[in-house]
mmCIF file with all atom_site columns, C-alpha atoms in Angstrom:
data_model
loop_
_atom_site.group_PDB
_atom_site.id
_atom_site.type_symbol
_atom_site.label_atom_id
_atom_site.label_alt_id
_atom_site.label_comp_id
_atom_site.label_asym_id
_atom_site.label_entity_id
_atom_site.label_seq_id
_atom_site.pdbx_PDB_ins_code
_atom_site.Cartn_x
_atom_site.Cartn_y
_atom_site.Cartn_z
_atom_site.occupancy
_atom_site.B_iso_or_equiv
_atom_site.pdbx_formal_charge
_atom_site.auth_seq_id
_atom_site.auth_comp_id
_atom_site.auth_asym_id
_atom_site.auth_atom_id
_atom_site.pdbx_PDB_model_num
ATOM 1   C CA . SER A 1 1   ? 69.847 88.417 60.270  1.00 0.00 ? 64  SER A CA 1
ATOM 2   C CA . LEU A 1 2   ? 69.539 87.586 63.942  1.00 0.00 ? 65  LEU A CA 1
ATOM 3   C CA . VAL A 1 3   ? 70.465 83.934 63.708  1.00 0.00 ? 66  VAL A CA 1
ATOM 4   C CA . ASN A 1 4   ? 71.395 81.488 60.967  1.00 0.00 ? 67  ASN A CA 1
ATOM 5   C CA . LEU A 1 5   ? 69.326 78.724 62.575  1.00 0.00 ? 68  LEU A CA 1
ATOM 6   C CA . PRO A 1 6   ? 71.948 75.965 62.517  1.00 0.00 ? 69  PRO A CA 1
ATOM 7   C CA . ILE A 1 7   ? 69.403 73.434 63.733  1.00 0.00 ? 70  ILE A CA 1
ATOM 8   C CA . ASP A 1 8   ? 67.754 71.839 60.704  1.00 0.00 ? 71  ASP A CA 1
ATOM 9   C CA . CYS A 1 9   ? 64.167 71.450 61.883  1.00 0.00 ? 72  CYS A CA 1
ATOM 10  C CA . PRO A 1 10  ? 60.986 73.531 61.780  1.00 0.00 ? 73  PRO A CA 1
ATOM 11  C CA . ILE A 1 11  ? 60.611 76.174 64.483  1.00 0.00 ? 74  ILE A CA 1
ATOM 12  C CA . VAL A 1 12  ? 57.335 77.461 65.948  1.00 0.00 ? 75  VAL A CA 1
ATOM 13  C CA . LEU A 1 13  ? 57.281 80.822 67.736  1.00 0.00 ? 76  LEU A CA 1
ATOM 14  C CA . ILE A 1 14  ? 54.599 80.984 70.439  1.00 0.00 ? 77  ILE A CA 1
ATOM 15  C CA . GLY A 1 15  ? 53.347 83.725 72.707  1.00 0.00 ? 78  GLY A CA 1
ATOM 16  C CA . SER A 1 16  ? 50.246 85.438 73.989  1.00 0.00 ? 79  SER A CA 1
ATOM 17  C CA . LYS A 1 17  ? 48.341 88.135 72.106  1.00 0.00 ? 80  LYS A CA 1
ATOM 18  C CA . SER A 1 18  ? 50.211 90.773 74.113  1.00 0.00 ? 81  SER A CA 1
ATOM 19  C CA . GLU A 1 19  ? 53.527 89.247 72.954  1.00 0.00 ? 82  GLU A CA 1
ATOM 20  C CA . ALA A 1 20  ? 52.585 88.989 69.256  1.00 0.00 ? 83  ALA A CA 1
ATOM 21  C CA . THR A 1 21  ? 54.114 92.356 68.295  1.00 0.00 ? 84  THR A CA 1
ATOM 22  C CA . TYR A 1 22  ? 57.594 91.632 69.579  1.00 0.00 ? 85  TYR A CA 1
ATOM 23  C CA . THR A 1 23  ? 57.435 87.997 68.463  1.00 0.00 ? 86  THR A CA 1
ATOM 24  C CA . SER A 1 24  ? 56.690 89.283 64.949  1.00 0.00 ? 87  SER A CA 1
ATOM 25  C CA . ALA A 1 25  ? 59.625 91.698 65.280  1.00 0.00 ? 88  ALA A CA 1
ATOM 26  C CA . LEU A 1 26  ? 61.847 88.737 66.230  1.00 0.00 ? 89  LEU A CA 1
ATOM 27  C CA . PHE A 1 27  ? 60.537 86.791 63.226  1.00 0.00 ? 90  PHE A CA 1
ATOM 28  C CA . ASP A 1 28  ? 61.437 89.739 60.982  1.00 0.00 ? 91  ASP A CA 1
ATOM 29  C CA . LEU A 1 29  ? 65.055 89.561 62.217  1.00 0.00 ? 92  LEU A CA 1
ATOM 30  C CA . ILE A 1 30  ? 65.410 85.985 60.984  1.00 0.00 ? 93  ILE A CA 1
ATOM 31  C CA . SER A 1 31  ? 66.990 85.708 57.539  1.00 0.00 ? 94  SER A CA 1
ATOM 32  C CA . GLU A 1 32  ? 64.537 85.348 54.666  1.00 0.00 ? 95  GLU A CA 1
ATOM 33  C CA . GLN A 1 33  ? 66.092 81.992 53.800  1.00 0.00 ? 96  GLN A CA 1
ATOM 34  C CA . ALA A 1 34  ? 65.449 80.684 57.336  1.00 0.00 ? 97  ALA A CA 1
ATOM 35  C CA . GLN A 1 35  ? 61.942 82.167 57.639  1.00 0.00 ? 98  GLN A CA 1
ATOM 36  C CA . GLY A 1 36  ? 60.624 79.236 55.597  1.00 0.00 ? 99  GLY A CA 1
ATOM 37  C CA . LYS A 1 37  ? 61.474 76.971 58.550  1.00 0.00 ? 100 LYS A CA 1
ATOM 38  C CA . VAL A 1 38  ? 59.750 79.233 61.108  1.00 0.00 ? 101 VAL A CA 1
ATOM 39  C CA . LEU A 1 39  ? 56.039 79.461 61.860  1.00 0.00 ? 102 LEU A CA 1
ATOM 40  C CA . ASN A 1 40  ? 54.890 82.378 64.025  1.00 0.00 ? 103 ASN A CA 1
ATOM 41  C CA . VAL A 1 41  ? 51.667 81.495 65.881  1.00 0.00 ? 104 VAL A CA 1
ATOM 42  C CA . SER A 1 42  ? 52.096 84.071 68.643  1.00 0.00 ? 105 SER A CA 1
ATOM 43  C CA . GLY A 1 43  ? 48.709 85.403 69.684  1.00 0.00 ? 106 GLY A CA 1
ATOM 44  C CA . LYS A 1 44  ? 46.905 82.987 67.377  1.00 0.00 ? 107 LYS A CA 1
ATOM 45  C CA . THR A 1 45  ? 46.378 79.888 69.540  1.00 0.00 ? 108 THR A CA 1
ATOM 46  C CA . SER A 1 46  ? 43.986 78.829 72.246  1.00 0.00 ? 109 SER A CA 1
ATOM 47  C CA . LEU A 1 47  ? 45.396 77.286 75.415  1.00 0.00 ? 110 LEU A CA 1
ATOM 48  C CA . ARG A 1 48  ? 44.395 73.832 74.154  1.00 0.00 ? 111 ARG A CA 1
ATOM 49  C CA . GLU A 1 49  ? 46.184 74.463 70.841  1.00 0.00 ? 112 GLU A CA 1
ATOM 50  C CA . LEU A 1 50  ? 49.267 75.739 72.676  1.00 0.00 ? 113 LEU A CA 1
ATOM 51  C CA . ILE A 1 51  ? 49.395 72.602 74.837  1.00 0.00 ? 114 ILE A CA 1
ATOM 52  C CA . ASN A 1 52  ? 49.035 70.472 71.700  1.00 0.00 ? 115 ASN A CA 1
ATOM 53  C CA . ILE A 1 53  ? 51.866 72.328 69.933  1.00 0.00 ? 116 ILE A CA 1
ATOM 54  C CA . ILE A 1 54  ? 54.167 71.935 72.942  1.00 0.00 ? 117 ILE A CA 1
ATOM 55  C CA . ALA A 1 55  ? 53.241 68.293 73.571  1.00 0.00 ? 118 ALA A CA 1
ATOM 56  C CA . HIS A 1 56  ? 53.998 67.351 69.962  1.00 0.00 ? 119 HIS A CA 1
ATOM 57  C CA . SER A 1 57  ? 57.215 69.334 69.657  1.00 0.00 ? 120 SER A CA 1
ATOM 58  C CA . LYS A 1 58  ? 60.588 67.665 69.427  1.00 0.00 ? 121 LYS A CA 1
ATOM 59  C CA . MET A 1 59  ? 61.849 70.189 71.996  1.00 0.00 ? 122 MET A CA 1
ATOM 60  C CA . MET A 1 60  ? 61.214 73.648 73.418  1.00 0.00 ? 123 MET A CA 1
ATOM 61  C CA . ILE A 1 61  ? 63.316 76.691 74.297  1.00 0.00 ? 124 ILE A CA 1
ATOM 62  C CA . SER A 1 62  ? 61.656 78.919 76.893  1.00 0.00 ? 125 SER A CA 1
ATOM 63  C CA . ASN A 1 63  ? 62.205 81.306 79.704  1.00 0.00 ? 126 ASN A CA 1
ATOM 64  C CA . ASP A 1 64  ? 60.436 80.634 83.029  1.00 0.00 ? 127 ASP A CA 1
ATOM 65  C CA . THR A 1 65  ? 56.838 80.902 81.828  1.00 0.00 ? 128 THR A CA 1
ATOM 66  C CA . GLY A 1 66  ? 53.611 78.944 81.786  1.00 0.00 ? 129 GLY A CA 1
ATOM 67  C CA . PRO A 1 67  ? 54.547 77.292 78.469  1.00 0.00 ? 130 PRO A CA 1
ATOM 68  C CA . MET A 1 68  ? 57.796 76.063 80.080  1.00 0.00 ? 131 MET A CA 1
ATOM 69  C CA . HIS A 1 69  ? 55.730 74.330 82.748  1.00 0.00 ? 132 HIS A CA 1
ATOM 70  C CA . ILE A 1 70  ? 53.456 72.894 80.055  1.00 0.00 ? 133 ILE A CA 1
ATOM 71  C CA . ALA A 1 71  ? 56.585 71.468 78.397  1.00 0.00 ? 134 ALA A CA 1
ATOM 72  C CA . PHE A 1 72  ? 57.651 69.895 81.686  1.00 0.00 ? 135 PHE A CA 1
ATOM 73  C CA . ALA A 1 73  ? 54.160 68.460 82.224  1.00 0.00 ? 136 ALA A CA 1
ATOM 74  C CA . THR A 1 74  ? 53.991 67.016 78.695  1.00 0.00 ? 137 THR A CA 1
ATOM 75  C CA . HIS A 1 75  ? 57.559 65.652 78.965  1.00 0.00 ? 138 HIS A CA 1
ATOM 76  C CA . THR A 1 76  ? 58.706 67.765 76.027  1.00 0.00 ? 139 THR A CA 1
ATOM 77  C CA . PRO A 1 77  ? 62.496 68.148 76.180  1.00 0.00 ? 140 PRO A CA 1
ATOM 78  C CA . THR A 1 78  ? 63.195 71.748 77.179  1.00 0.00 ? 141 THR A CA 1
ATOM 79  C CA . VAL A 1 79  ? 66.039 74.249 77.275  1.00 0.00 ? 142 VAL A CA 1
ATOM 80  C CA . ALA A 1 80  ? 64.901 76.674 79.977  1.00 0.00 ? 143 ALA A CA 1
ATOM 81  C CA . LEU A 1 81  ? 66.374 80.119 80.609  1.00 0.00 ? 144 LEU A CA 1
ATOM 82  C CA . PHE A 1 82  ? 66.260 81.627 84.085  1.00 0.00 ? 145 PHE A CA 1
ATOM 83  C CA . GLY A 1 83  ? 67.276 85.017 85.442  1.00 0.00 ? 146 GLY A CA 1
ATOM 84  C CA . PRO A 1 84  ? 64.546 86.909 87.287  1.00 0.00 ? 147 PRO A CA 1
ATOM 85  C CA . SER A 1 85  ? 63.744 83.598 89.013  1.00 0.00 ? 148 SER A CA 1
ATOM 86  C CA . LYS A 1 86  ? 65.985 80.714 90.057  1.00 0.00 ? 149 LYS A CA 1
ATOM 87  C CA . PRO A 1 87  ? 65.679 77.232 88.593  1.00 0.00 ? 150 PRO A CA 1
ATOM 88  C CA . GLU A 1 88  ? 65.618 75.778 92.106  1.00 0.00 ? 151 GLU A CA 1
ATOM 89  C CA . GLN A 1 89  ? 62.338 77.601 92.699  1.00 0.00 ? 152 GLN A CA 1
ATOM 90  C CA . PHE A 1 90  ? 60.305 76.576 89.680  1.00 0.00 ? 153 PHE A CA 1
ATOM 91  C CA . ALA A 1 91  ? 62.069 74.005 87.524  1.00 0.00 ? 154 ALA A CA 1
ATOM 92  C CA . TRP A 1 92  ? 61.618 70.253 87.426  1.00 0.00 ? 155 TRP A CA 1
ATOM 93  C CA . PHE A 1 93  ? 64.185 69.044 84.928  1.00 0.00 ? 156 PHE A CA 1
ATOM 94  C CA . LEU A 1 94  ? 63.474 65.459 84.175  1.00 0.00 ? 157 LEU A CA 1
ATOM 95  C CA . ASN A 1 95  ? 63.224 66.491 80.543  1.00 0.00 ? 158 ASN A CA 1
ATOM 96  C CA . GLY A 1 96  ? 65.634 69.316 79.910  1.00 0.00 ? 159 GLY A CA 1
ATOM 97  C CA . ILE A 1 97  ? 68.523 71.634 80.545  1.00 0.00 ? 160 ILE A CA 1
ATOM 98  C CA . TYR A 1 98  ? 68.490 75.002 82.243  1.00 0.00 ? 161 TYR A CA 1
ATOM 99  C CA . HIS A 1 99  ? 70.686 78.074 81.925  1.00 0.00 ? 162 HIS A CA 1
ATOM 100 C CA . TYR A 1 100 ? 71.073 80.506 84.796  1.00 0.00 ? 163 TYR A CA 1
ATOM 101 C CA . LYS A 1 101 ? 73.722 83.168 85.385  1.00 0.00 ? 164 LYS A CA 1
ATOM 102 C CA . GLN A 1 102 ? 73.108 84.476 88.864  1.00 0.00 ? 165 GLN A CA 1
ATOM 103 C CA . ILE A 1 103 ? 74.003 88.121 89.163  1.00 0.00 ? 166 ILE A CA 1
ATOM 104 C CA . TYR A 1 104 ? 73.810 90.255 92.279  1.00 0.00 ? 167 TYR A CA 1
ATOM 105 C CA . CYS A 1 105 ? 70.097 91.071 91.953  1.00 0.00 ? 168 CYS A CA 1
ATOM 106 C CA . SER A 1 106 ? 68.847 87.651 90.823  1.00 0.00 ? 169 SER A CA 1
ATOM 107 C CA . PRO A 1 107 ? 66.329 86.370 91.614  1.00 0.00 ? 170 PRO A CA 1
ATOM 108 C CA . CYS A 1 108 ? 64.326 89.574 91.648  1.00 0.00 ? 171 CYS A CA 1
ATOM 109 C CA . VAL A 1 109 ? 60.898 88.495 90.416  1.00 0.00 ? 172 VAL A CA 1
ATOM 110 C CA . HIS A 1 110 ? 59.488 87.906 93.906  1.00 0.00 ? 173 HIS A CA 1
ATOM 111 C CA . GLU A 1 111 ? 61.815 90.209 95.788  1.00 0.00 ? 174 GLU A CA 1
ATOM 112 C CA . PHE A 1 112 ? 61.322 93.648 94.206  1.00 0.00 ? 175 PHE A CA 1
ATOM 113 C CA . GLN A 1 113 ? 58.328 95.608 92.945  1.00 0.00 ? 176 GLN A CA 1
ATOM 114 C CA . ILE A 1 114 ? 60.722 97.328 90.545  1.00 0.00 ? 177 ILE A CA 1
ATOM 115 C CA . PRO A 1 115 ? 63.761 95.192 89.682  1.00 0.00 ? 178 PRO A CA 1
ATOM 116 C CA . PRO A 1 116 ? 67.179 96.869 90.047  1.00 0.00 ? 179 PRO A CA 1
ATOM 117 C CA . CYS A 1 117 ? 67.697 96.656 86.258  1.00 0.00 ? 180 CYS A CA 1
ATOM 118 C CA . LYS A 1 118 ? 64.261 98.253 85.702  1.00 0.00 ? 181 LYS A CA 1
ATOM 119 C CA . GLY A 1 119 ? 63.222 95.413 83.400  1.00 0.00 ? 182 GLY A CA 1
ATOM 120 C CA . ASN A 1 120 ? 66.393 95.431 81.316  1.00 0.00 ? 183 ASN A CA 1
ATOM 121 C CA . ASN A 1 121 ? 66.932 91.758 82.289  1.00 0.00 ? 184 ASN A CA 1
ATOM 122 C CA . GLN A 1 122 ? 70.694 91.853 82.679  1.00 0.00 ? 185 GLN A CA 1
ATOM 123 C CA . CYS A 1 123 ? 70.521 88.335 84.134  1.00 0.00 ? 186 CYS A CA 1
ATOM 124 C CA . MET A 1 124 ? 69.044 86.965 80.892  1.00 0.00 ? 187 MET A CA 1
ATOM 125 C CA . LYS A 1 125 ? 71.513 88.893 78.734  1.00 0.00 ? 188 LYS A CA 1
ATOM 126 C CA . GLN A 1 126 ? 74.368 87.062 80.495  1.00 0.00 ? 189 GLN A CA 1
ATOM 127 C CA . ILE A 1 127 ? 73.277 83.740 78.952  1.00 0.00 ? 190 ILE A CA 1
ATOM 128 C CA . PRO A 1 128 ? 75.316 83.309 75.748  1.00 0.00 ? 191 PRO A CA 1
ATOM 129 C CA . VAL A 1 129 ? 73.428 82.281 72.606  1.00 0.00 ? 192 VAL A CA 1
ATOM 130 C CA . SER A 1 130 ? 76.224 79.781 71.899  1.00 0.00 ? 193 SER A CA 1
ATOM 131 C CA . GLU A 1 131 ? 75.523 77.974 75.206  1.00 0.00 ? 194 GLU A CA 1
ATOM 132 C CA . VAL A 1 132 ? 71.815 77.796 74.433  1.00 0.00 ? 195 VAL A CA 1
ATOM 133 C CA . LEU A 1 133 ? 72.457 76.476 70.919  1.00 0.00 ? 196 LEU A CA 1
ATOM 134 C CA . GLN A 1 134 ? 74.817 73.832 72.341  1.00 0.00 ? 197 GLN A CA 1
ATOM 135 C CA . SER A 1 135 ? 72.108 72.779 74.796  1.00 0.00 ? 198 SER A CA 1
ATOM 136 C CA . VAL A 1 136 ? 69.582 72.617 71.965  1.00 0.00 ? 199 VAL A CA 1
ATOM 137 C CA . GLN A 1 137 ? 71.922 70.316 70.058  1.00 0.00 ? 200 GLN A CA 1
ATOM 138 C CA . ASN A 1 138 ? 72.473 68.210 73.197  1.00 0.00 ? 201 ASN A CA 1
ATOM 139 C CA . VAL A 1 139 ? 68.719 67.845 73.692  1.00 0.00 ? 202 VAL A CA 1
ATOM 140 C CA . LEU A 1 140 ? 68.188 66.936 70.040  1.00 0.00 ? 203 LEU A CA 1
ATOM 141 C CA . ASP A 1 141 ? 71.006 64.378 70.349  1.00 0.00 ? 204 ASP A CA 1
ATOM 142 C CA . ASN A 1 142 ? 69.581 63.172 73.706  1.00 0.00 ? 205 ASN A CA 1
ATOM 143 C CA . LYS A 1 143 ? 72.897 64.007 75.382  1.00 0.00 ? 206 LYS A CA 1
ATOM 144 C CA . PHE A 1 144 ? 71.859 65.569 78.643  1.00 0.00 ? 207 PHE A CA 1
ATOM 145 C CA . GLU A 1 145 ? 71.665 64.465 82.231  1.00 0.00 ? 208 GLU A CA 1
ATOM 146 C CA . LYS A 1 146 ? 68.103 64.242 83.444  1.00 0.00 ? 209 LYS A CA 1
ATOM 147 C CA . VAL A 1 147 ? 68.203 65.695 86.950  1.00 0.00 ? 210 VAL A CA 1
ATOM 148 C CA . LEU A 1 148 ? 66.019 67.651 89.307  1.00 0.00 ? 211 LEU A CA 1
ATOM 149 C CA . PRO A 1 149 ? 67.392 70.767 90.983  1.00 0.00 ? 212 PRO A CA 1
ATOM 150 C CA . ILE A 1 150 ? 68.521 70.245 94.548  1.00 0.00 ? 213 ILE A CA 1
ATOM 151 C CA . LEU A 1 151 ? 65.669 71.076 96.864  1.00 0.00 ? 214 LEU A CA 1
ATOM 152 C CA . PRO A 1 152 ? 66.652 73.278 99.794  1.00 0.00 ? 215 PRO A CA 1
ATOM 153 C CA . ALA A 1 153 ? 64.994 71.380 102.639 1.00 0.00 ? 216 ALA A CA 1
ATOM 154 C CA . ILE A 1 154 ? 62.335 68.932 103.666 1.00 0.00 ? 217 ILE A CA 1
ATOM 155 C CA . LEU A 1 155 ? 60.529 69.681 106.910 1.00 0.00 ? 218 LEU A CA 1
ATOM 156 C CA . ASP A 1 156 ? 59.340 66.871 109.105 1.00 0.00 ? 219 ASP A CA 1
ATOM 157 C CA . ASP A 1 157 ? 57.814 66.471 112.511 1.00 0.00 ? 220 ASP A CA 1
ATOM 158 C CA . LEU A 1 158 ? 59.806 65.067 115.401 1.00 0.00 ? 221 LEU A CA 1
ATOM 159 C CA . GLU A 1 159 ? 58.904 61.554 114.290 1.00 0.00 ? 222 GLU A CA 1
ATOM 160 C CA . GLY A 1 160 ? 60.301 62.007 110.775 1.00 0.00 ? 223 GLY A CA 1
ATOM 161 C CA . ASN A 1 161 ? 56.953 62.486 109.027 1.00 0.00 ? 224 ASN A CA 1
ATOM 162 C CA . PRO A 1 162 ? 57.182 65.133 106.273 1.00 0.00 ? 225 PRO A CA 1
ATOM 163 C CA . LEU A 1 163 ? 55.162 68.274 106.920 1.00 0.00 ? 226 LEU A CA 1
ATOM 164 C CA . GLY A 1 164 ? 55.911 70.039 103.692 1.00 0.00 ? 227 GLY A CA 1
ATOM 165 C CA . LEU A 1 165 ? 58.518 70.918 101.160 1.00 0.00 ? 228 LEU A CA 1
ATOM 166 C CA . ILE A 1 166 ? 60.282 74.246 100.983 1.00 0.00 ? 229 ILE A CA 1
ATOM 167 C CA . SER A 1 167 ? 60.857 75.194 97.372  1.00 0.00 ? 230 SER A CA 1
ATOM 168 C CA . ARG A 1 168 ? 62.365 78.623 98.018  1.00 0.00 ? 231 ARG A CA 1
ATOM 169 C CA . PRO A 1 169 ? 65.669 79.346 99.746  1.00 0.00 ? 232 PRO A CA 1
#
């Protein structure tokens, strides 16, 4: 089995229709005993249903995707995984924890047409499952610091009036 699911709560796997095949493959890797705690709705929900699932979840684990931003918007506690993008670019962590292991080519998502790893996501593979599971437990126990990433700069005119906010380095 892929994981013993040490967290004792129901789990819902989400994803688009194009992700349903590999989400089902992930579901198949979960032990038969644990599959009773997992519901796979990948490719089976409307956007409204997805928002409702996320908004009513105890917490969410996600990479940097639209559903992660839905979790932030609905104040659903989130463990967010970054690699091809940086948390400072797209994350607003008043309700979660992020994991990011910057390697030489990260962030690549907006820098390369073809990433140096050719989609093998070495940056994501550097995030240990044990760290993610510890963060999940911390979120469930409400033991995490609610902080925003440090923003790189605020631009203002010569009189100190803000002109805009730079969210990329």
